Amino acid sequence: MRTQTAEAARTDPVSTDVAKAEPVPTEVTAGAPSAPLIPLQVSGNSLSPSRAGDFMTCPLLYRFRVIDRLPQRPTPAATRGTVVHSVLERLFDLPSGERTLATAAAMVEPEWQRLLEAEPELAGLFAVDEALDGVAGGGAAGGGGEIGGGEIGGGAEQAGGPDELAEWLASAHGLLERYFVLEDPNRLEPAERELRVETVLDSGLTLRGIVDRLDVAPSGEVRVVDYKTGKAPGPGFEARAMFQMRFYALILWRLHGRVPRLLQLLYLGSGEVLRYTPDEADLRATERKLLALWRAIQRATETGDWRPSPSRLCDWCDYQALCPAFGGTPPPLPASSPIPGRSLTPEGSS
Ligand code: SF4
């Protein structure tokens, strides 16, 4: 990776590093891009960072998720990530000065309840009714329980019972504690939160995603921020982690004509920050990579060759029972693929 400040972030006190390295935007609108940031469009040729990552990890995994549309089993780790993201989004609804750890911690259980109402099947993660009795009134101010594994790791197990729910809520508090070490939300006024972004490349490929947070400085410089509730990747794996951020940066550049100044991943599981400063050459390379990836997806769609690519990530794959690498047999392919995949220009867009 060309400009990777991750090492500095790992070795320096991260909270001060963040504050010193980047002027903190203090106004929501000053310098913000003037064009609307949510020009959603409908397209059959679309790719998100998650699905691109699936195909790069394992073409068969992509098939199971996108072509077969097989459901994914909810996990405590993924659900906790959703809750923590919601808390961090809503935290900025409060005025500066009121965005404290205690306030954020107190939002965890209401956010969990809100999620549970929207997705009642999550009740299966815990013996919810009994469990809520067990934690009522407790653990709202800090907790700081042991934090589990990464975004993928640590999530395959099913929790259950009041003790597990209490530990799970406490672990969410622990993630928020780490967040407050990494940055002071009272010094920020994000321009956007949970922003849906989408653009159509000249090739016809639509890129879309949801950005956790955009900070816009008075100068107009944009910082793209994403929260990760897992741990930072080990040395040598930072570039792969930053792929998602380059993906977002490419969309924002295409939408607004300005390359984001900084891409920043906050790892709440380990209290580390990865930063990257992209440039146009980076983003052109990202676009070429995405087009090549999309053509590989098209080929697999046309040939039906969705071969498995076993790795350590198989330990967390929901579809082992259907995977030939584990003795399984995939279901027949659906009669019509949800991916048209035939309208891209042959040469790409840049
Ligand atoms: S078990 Fe591994 S190889 Fe099989 S589909 Fe899942 S990720 Fe791919």
Short mmCIF file of C-alpha atoms and ligand atoms in Angstrom, two decimals:
data_model
loop_
_atom_site.label_atom_id
_atom_site.label_comp_id
_atom_site.label_asym_id
_atom_site.label_seq_id
_atom_site.Cartn_x
_atom_site.Cartn_y
_atom_site.Cartn_z
CA MET A 1 0.00 0.00 0.00
CA ARG A 2 1.48 3.28 -1.07
CA THR A 3 0.61 5.61 1.79
CA GLN A 4 -0.34 3.66 4.81
CA THR A 5 -0.31 5.39 8.15
CA ALA A 6 -1.53 2.31 9.92
CA GLU A 7 1.82 1.68 11.50
CA ALA A 8 1.89 5.11 13.06
CA ALA A 9 -1.61 4.58 14.29
CA ARG A 10 -0.64 1.27 15.85
CA THR A 11 2.36 2.61 17.71
CA ASP A 12 1.31 6.11 18.67
CA PRO A 13 -1.38 7.01 21.15
CA VAL A 14 -4.22 6.82 18.71
CA SER A 15 -6.51 9.35 20.28
CA THR A 16 -3.96 12.15 20.06
CA ASP A 17 -2.82 10.94 16.68
CA VAL A 18 -6.30 11.29 15.29
CA ALA A 19 -6.77 14.74 16.70
CA LYS A 20 -3.42 16.03 15.50
CA ALA A 21 -3.38 14.41 12.12
CA GLU A 22 -6.70 15.67 10.88
CA PRO A 23 -8.33 19.03 11.52
CA VAL A 24 -11.69 18.23 13.00
CA PRO A 25 -14.61 19.54 10.96
CA THR A 26 -16.72 21.82 13.09
CA GLU A 27 -19.53 22.67 10.70
CA VAL A 28 -21.87 20.31 9.00
CA THR A 29 -22.38 22.32 5.87
CA ALA A 30 -19.25 24.41 5.48
CA GLY A 31 -17.34 23.12 2.51
CA ALA A 32 -19.71 20.21 1.97
CA PRO A 33 -20.18 19.01 -1.59
CA SER A 34 -23.02 20.96 -3.13
CA ALA A 35 -24.47 18.10 -5.13
CA PRO A 36 -26.90 15.70 -3.44
CA LEU A 37 -25.04 12.78 -1.94
CA ILE A 38 -27.72 10.17 -2.48
CA PRO A 39 -28.38 9.86 -6.21
CA LEU A 40 -29.73 6.34 -6.01
CA GLN A 41 -30.24 4.62 -9.32
CA VAL A 42 -31.52 1.21 -10.20
CA SER A 43 -29.28 -1.07 -12.19
CA GLY A 44 -28.89 -4.77 -12.75
CA ASN A 45 -25.11 -4.47 -13.08
CA SER A 46 -24.30 -3.50 -9.55
CA LEU A 47 -21.59 -4.30 -7.09
CA SER A 48 -21.12 -3.46 -3.44
CA PRO A 49 -17.93 -3.81 -1.41
CA SER A 50 -19.42 -6.73 0.51
CA ARG A 51 -20.37 -8.70 -2.55
CA ALA A 52 -17.09 -7.88 -4.29
CA GLY A 53 -15.34 -9.12 -1.17
CA ASP A 54 -17.41 -12.30 -1.24
CA PHE A 55 -16.34 -13.08 -4.80
CA MET A 56 -12.71 -12.36 -4.04
CA THR A 57 -12.92 -14.61 -0.99
CA CYS A 58 -14.74 -17.44 -2.71
CA PRO A 59 -16.79 -17.43 -5.94
CA LEU A 60 -19.08 -20.12 -4.54
CA LEU A 61 -19.78 -18.00 -1.48
CA TYR A 62 -20.79 -15.16 -3.83
CA ARG A 63 -23.07 -17.55 -5.71
CA PHE A 64 -24.77 -18.75 -2.54
CA ARG A 65 -25.42 -15.19 -1.40
CA VAL A 66 -26.22 -13.39 -4.66
CA ILE A 67 -27.44 -16.01 -7.12
CA ASP A 68 -29.10 -18.51 -4.78
CA ARG A 69 -29.99 -15.82 -2.26
CA LEU A 70 -29.53 -18.22 0.60
CA PRO A 71 -30.17 -16.62 3.97
CA GLN A 72 -27.36 -15.96 6.38
CA ARG A 73 -27.63 -17.05 9.95
CA PRO A 74 -27.56 -14.09 12.32
CA THR A 75 -24.71 -14.20 14.79
CA PRO A 76 -24.08 -12.39 18.08
CA ALA A 77 -20.98 -10.70 16.64
CA ALA A 78 -22.70 -9.39 13.52
CA THR A 79 -25.75 -8.31 15.51
CA ARG A 80 -23.57 -6.50 18.01
CA GLY A 81 -21.92 -4.72 15.11
CA THR A 82 -25.31 -3.54 13.88
CA VAL A 83 -26.24 -2.27 17.33
CA VAL A 84 -22.94 -0.45 17.85
CA HIS A 85 -23.17 1.16 14.43
CA SER A 86 -26.67 2.38 15.27
CA VAL A 87 -25.48 3.84 18.56
CA LEU A 88 -22.61 5.66 16.87
CA GLU A 89 -24.95 7.02 14.22
CA ARG A 90 -27.53 8.27 16.71
CA LEU A 91 -24.92 9.62 19.07
CA PHE A 92 -24.43 12.50 16.67
CA ASP A 93 -28.09 13.42 16.96
CA LEU A 94 -27.13 14.78 20.37
CA PRO A 95 -25.54 18.21 20.67
CA SER A 96 -21.82 18.45 21.16
CA GLY A 97 -21.00 18.09 24.83
CA GLU A 98 -23.65 15.44 25.43
CA ARG A 99 -21.93 12.74 23.42
CA THR A 100 -20.43 10.89 26.34
CA LEU A 101 -19.53 7.27 26.88
CA ALA A 102 -22.26 6.95 29.51
CA THR A 103 -24.81 8.30 27.05
CA ALA A 104 -23.63 5.99 24.31
CA ALA A 105 -23.63 3.00 26.65
CA ALA A 106 -27.17 3.81 27.72
CA MET A 107 -28.24 3.66 24.07
CA VAL A 108 -27.10 0.07 23.57
CA GLU A 109 -30.05 -1.75 25.03
CA PRO A 110 -32.69 0.50 23.40
CA GLU A 111 -30.94 0.01 20.05
CA TRP A 112 -30.94 -3.74 20.63
CA GLN A 113 -34.66 -3.60 21.39
CA ARG A 114 -35.27 -1.52 18.28
CA LEU A 115 -33.39 -4.05 16.17
CA LEU A 116 -35.24 -6.90 17.81
CA GLU A 117 -38.57 -5.33 16.90
CA ALA A 118 -37.48 -4.96 13.29
CA GLU A 119 -35.99 -8.45 13.12
CA PRO A 120 -37.81 -10.69 15.61
CA GLU A 121 -35.84 -13.71 14.45
CA LEU A 122 -32.86 -12.31 16.34
CA ALA A 123 -34.62 -13.42 19.51
CA GLY A 124 -33.19 -16.83 18.70
CA LEU A 125 -29.71 -15.58 19.56
CA PHE A 126 -30.67 -15.40 23.22
CA ALA A 127 -33.44 -16.62 25.46
CA VAL A 128 -34.62 -13.05 25.17
CA ASP A 129 -37.61 -12.85 27.46
CA GLU A 130 -35.86 -14.43 30.41
CA ALA A 131 -32.62 -12.72 29.56
CA LEU A 132 -34.05 -9.22 29.57
CA ASP A 133 -35.36 -9.83 33.05
CA GLY A 134 -31.87 -10.79 34.01
CA VAL A 135 -30.23 -7.61 32.75
CA ALA A 136 -32.96 -5.07 33.34
CA GLY A 137 -31.47 -1.95 34.82
CA GLY A 138 -27.93 -3.22 34.67
CA GLY A 139 -24.81 -2.54 32.68
CA ALA A 140 -25.77 0.71 31.00
CA ALA A 141 -22.73 2.63 32.14
CA GLY A 142 -19.67 1.08 30.77
CA GLY A 143 -19.50 -2.64 31.27
CA GLY A 144 -16.30 -3.14 29.40
CA GLY A 145 -16.56 -6.87 29.00
CA GLU A 146 -14.16 -8.88 26.95
CA ILE A 147 -14.40 -8.03 23.31
CA GLY A 148 -14.89 -10.83 20.90
CA GLY A 149 -13.23 -11.54 17.61
CA GLY A 150 -13.30 -9.77 14.29
CA GLU A 151 -16.05 -8.88 11.88
CA ILE A 152 -16.18 -12.48 10.76
CA GLY A 153 -14.42 -14.34 13.51
CA GLY A 154 -16.12 -15.01 16.81
CA GLY A 155 -19.54 -14.96 15.26
CA ALA A 156 -20.25 -18.53 14.33
CA GLU A 157 -21.37 -19.55 17.77
CA GLN A 158 -24.87 -19.01 18.96
CA ALA A 159 -25.31 -17.30 22.29
CA GLY A 160 -28.15 -18.15 24.62
CA GLY A 161 -29.57 -17.22 27.99
CA PRO A 162 -29.47 -14.23 30.27
CA ASP A 163 -25.79 -14.50 31.14
CA GLU A 164 -24.83 -14.55 27.49
CA LEU A 165 -27.04 -11.57 26.70
CA ALA A 166 -25.57 -9.61 29.61
CA GLU A 167 -22.05 -10.44 28.41
CA TRP A 168 -23.00 -9.54 24.88
CA LEU A 169 -24.39 -6.14 25.94
CA ALA A 170 -21.30 -5.55 28.06
CA SER A 171 -19.08 -6.35 25.11
CA ALA A 172 -20.95 -3.72 23.09
CA HIS A 173 -20.19 -1.24 25.87
CA GLY A 174 -16.55 -2.27 25.65
CA LEU A 175 -16.49 -1.47 21.94
CA LEU A 176 -17.91 1.96 22.67
CA GLU A 177 -15.27 2.52 25.33
CA ARG A 178 -12.65 1.88 22.69
CA TYR A 179 -14.39 4.26 20.33
CA PHE A 180 -14.12 7.05 22.86
CA VAL A 181 -10.40 6.38 23.20
CA LEU A 182 -9.96 6.69 19.46
CA GLU A 183 -11.78 9.98 19.02
CA ASP A 184 -13.89 12.56 20.82
CA PRO A 185 -17.28 12.79 19.09
CA ASN A 186 -17.87 16.17 20.73
CA ARG A 187 -15.21 17.59 18.43
CA LEU A 188 -16.90 16.32 15.29
CA GLU A 189 -19.92 17.37 13.28
CA PRO A 190 -20.21 14.73 10.57
CA ALA A 191 -21.54 15.90 7.24
CA GLU A 192 -23.19 12.54 6.64
CA ARG A 193 -23.94 9.35 8.53
CA GLU A 194 -24.99 5.99 7.11
CA LEU A 195 -24.84 7.55 3.69
CA ARG A 196 -26.03 5.52 0.72
CA VAL A 197 -23.80 6.21 -2.24
CA GLU A 198 -24.12 4.97 -5.77
CA THR A 199 -22.65 5.76 -9.15
CA VAL A 200 -22.68 4.24 -12.60
CA LEU A 201 -19.29 3.93 -14.24
CA ASP A 202 -18.85 4.61 -17.94
CA SER A 203 -18.77 0.86 -18.44
CA GLY A 204 -22.32 0.53 -17.14
CA LEU A 205 -21.28 -1.07 -13.86
CA THR A 206 -23.09 0.41 -10.88
CA LEU A 207 -21.14 0.73 -7.66
CA ARG A 208 -23.07 1.18 -4.45
CA GLY A 209 -22.47 1.11 -0.76
CA ILE A 210 -23.26 2.65 2.60
CA VAL A 211 -20.64 4.91 4.17
CA ASP A 212 -20.66 4.99 7.96
CA ARG A 213 -19.60 8.62 8.19
CA LEU A 214 -18.35 11.49 6.08
CA ASP A 215 -16.49 14.37 7.69
CA VAL A 216 -16.10 17.48 5.57
CA ALA A 217 -13.60 20.15 6.57
CA PRO A 218 -14.27 23.84 5.94
CA SER A 219 -11.77 23.56 3.08
CA GLY A 220 -14.06 21.00 1.46
CA GLU A 221 -11.71 18.10 2.08
CA VAL A 222 -13.55 14.88 2.79
CA ARG A 223 -12.67 12.17 5.27
CA VAL A 224 -14.42 8.82 4.82
CA VAL A 225 -14.82 6.94 8.11
CA ASP A 226 -15.90 3.37 8.68
CA TYR A 227 -16.33 1.64 12.03
CA LYS A 228 -15.25 -1.96 12.44
CA THR A 229 -16.26 -3.85 15.53
CA GLY A 230 -13.58 -6.46 15.00
CA LYS A 231 -9.84 -6.21 15.37
CA ALA A 232 -7.47 -4.54 12.94
CA PRO A 233 -5.93 -6.82 10.32
CA GLY A 234 -2.44 -8.09 10.86
CA PRO A 235 0.59 -6.74 8.99
CA GLY A 236 0.29 -7.42 5.29
CA PHE A 237 -3.49 -7.48 5.27
CA GLU A 238 -4.15 -3.75 5.53
CA ALA A 239 -4.55 -3.27 1.78
CA ARG A 240 -7.32 -5.84 1.63
CA ALA A 241 -9.05 -4.13 4.54
CA MET A 242 -8.77 -0.79 2.78
CA PHE A 243 -10.35 -2.13 -0.42
CA GLN A 244 -13.82 -1.25 0.83
CA MET A 245 -12.71 2.31 1.53
CA ARG A 246 -11.16 2.71 -1.92
CA PHE A 247 -14.44 1.45 -3.31
CA TYR A 248 -16.30 4.23 -1.47
CA ALA A 249 -13.66 6.78 -2.45
CA LEU A 250 -14.09 5.84 -6.10
CA ILE A 251 -17.84 6.36 -5.88
CA LEU A 252 -17.46 9.73 -4.15
CA TRP A 253 -14.85 10.84 -6.65
CA ARG A 254 -17.09 9.91 -9.56
CA LEU A 255 -20.05 11.65 -7.94
CA HIS A 256 -18.38 14.87 -6.91
CA GLY A 257 -15.17 15.11 -8.91
CA ARG A 258 -12.97 15.35 -5.87
CA VAL A 259 -10.86 12.57 -4.38
CA PRO A 260 -11.50 12.16 -0.64
CA ARG A 261 -8.59 13.45 1.39
CA LEU A 262 -8.45 10.56 3.84
CA LEU A 263 -9.88 7.08 4.30
CA GLN A 264 -10.06 5.97 7.90
CA LEU A 265 -11.01 2.65 9.47
CA LEU A 266 -11.67 2.67 13.22
CA TYR A 267 -11.22 -0.81 14.70
CA LEU A 268 -13.17 -0.84 17.93
CA GLY A 269 -12.19 -4.41 18.69
CA SER A 270 -8.53 -3.56 19.10
CA GLY A 271 -8.50 0.22 19.44
CA GLU A 272 -6.53 0.80 16.25
CA VAL A 273 -6.90 3.07 13.26
CA LEU A 274 -5.95 2.43 9.66
CA ARG A 275 -5.60 5.48 7.46
CA TYR A 276 -4.95 5.87 3.81
CA THR A 277 -4.60 8.86 1.54
CA PRO A 278 -5.86 7.96 -1.93
CA ASP A 279 -5.12 9.73 -5.19
CA GLU A 280 -6.58 9.58 -8.66
CA ALA A 281 -4.15 6.90 -9.81
CA ASP A 282 -5.22 4.69 -6.89
CA LEU A 283 -8.85 5.10 -7.70
CA ARG A 284 -8.36 4.44 -11.39
CA ALA A 285 -6.56 1.24 -10.42
CA THR A 286 -9.46 0.39 -8.12
CA GLU A 287 -11.89 0.93 -10.98
CA ARG A 288 -9.87 -1.34 -13.26
CA LYS A 289 -9.79 -3.99 -10.56
CA LEU A 290 -13.53 -3.78 -10.06
CA LEU A 291 -14.19 -4.06 -13.78
CA ALA A 292 -11.96 -7.12 -13.97
CA LEU A 293 -13.76 -8.56 -10.99
CA TRP A 294 -17.13 -7.90 -12.56
CA ARG A 295 -16.07 -9.62 -15.77
CA ALA A 296 -15.00 -12.63 -13.73
CA ILE A 297 -18.44 -12.63 -12.11
CA GLN A 298 -20.04 -12.40 -15.55
CA ARG A 299 -17.98 -15.36 -16.76
CA ALA A 300 -18.99 -17.41 -13.76
CA THR A 301 -22.62 -16.42 -14.32
CA GLU A 302 -22.49 -17.47 -17.95
CA THR A 303 -20.60 -20.72 -17.43
CA GLY A 304 -22.06 -21.72 -14.08
CA ASP A 305 -18.54 -22.28 -12.83
CA TRP A 306 -18.72 -21.06 -9.25
CA ARG A 307 -15.82 -22.92 -7.80
CA PRO A 308 -15.13 -23.00 -4.07
CA SER A 309 -12.00 -21.36 -2.74
CA PRO A 310 -11.36 -22.85 0.71
CA SER A 311 -9.60 -20.73 3.29
CA ARG A 312 -9.64 -20.19 7.02
CA LEU A 313 -12.78 -18.09 6.46
CA CYS A 314 -14.62 -21.35 5.76
CA ASP A 315 -14.80 -21.77 9.55
CA TRP A 316 -17.40 -18.99 9.57
CA CYS A 317 -19.21 -19.85 6.34
CA ASP A 318 -22.91 -20.62 6.69
CA TYR A 319 -22.87 -22.87 3.67
CA GLN A 320 -20.34 -25.58 4.48
CA ALA A 321 -23.05 -28.25 4.25
CA LEU A 322 -23.64 -27.25 0.60
CA CYS A 323 -20.00 -26.80 -0.32
CA PRO A 324 -18.13 -29.45 -2.35
CA ALA A 325 -14.96 -28.58 -0.44
CA PHE A 326 -16.70 -30.02 2.62
CA GLY A 327 -18.44 -32.93 0.90
CA GLY A 328 -21.65 -31.03 0.16
CA THR A 329 -23.61 -30.47 -3.03
CA PRO A 330 -24.82 -27.00 -4.07
CA PRO A 331 -28.49 -26.68 -4.99
CA PRO A 332 -29.38 -26.43 -8.71
CA LEU A 333 -28.81 -22.97 -10.07
CA PRO A 334 -31.95 -20.84 -10.29
CA ALA A 335 -33.48 -20.79 -13.77
CA SER A 336 -32.85 -17.07 -14.20
CA SER A 337 -29.89 -15.30 -12.76
CA PRO A 338 -30.48 -12.00 -10.97
CA ILE A 339 -27.39 -10.69 -12.74
CA PRO A 340 -27.93 -9.69 -16.38
CA GLY A 341 -24.22 -9.02 -16.69
CA ARG A 342 -24.13 -8.51 -20.44
CA SER A 343 -24.37 -4.78 -20.94
CA LEU A 344 -20.93 -3.59 -19.97
CA THR A 345 -18.77 -1.99 -22.58
CA PRO A 346 -15.86 -4.27 -23.42
CA GLU A 347 -13.08 -1.84 -22.75
CA GLY A 348 -14.09 -0.56 -19.34
CA SER A 349 -14.26 3.07 -18.44
CA SER A 350 -10.76 4.33 -17.90
S1 SF4 B 1 -17.17 -23.28 2.96
FE1 SF4 B 1 -15.40 -22.10 2.18
S2 SF4 B 1 -15.09 -22.85 0.08
FE2 SF4 B 1 -17.16 -23.47 0.71
S3 SF4 B 1 -18.54 -21.83 0.00
FE3 SF4 B 1 -17.98 -21.35 2.12
S4 SF4 B 1 -16.19 -19.98 1.91
FE4 SF4 B 1 -16.44 -21.04 -0.05
#
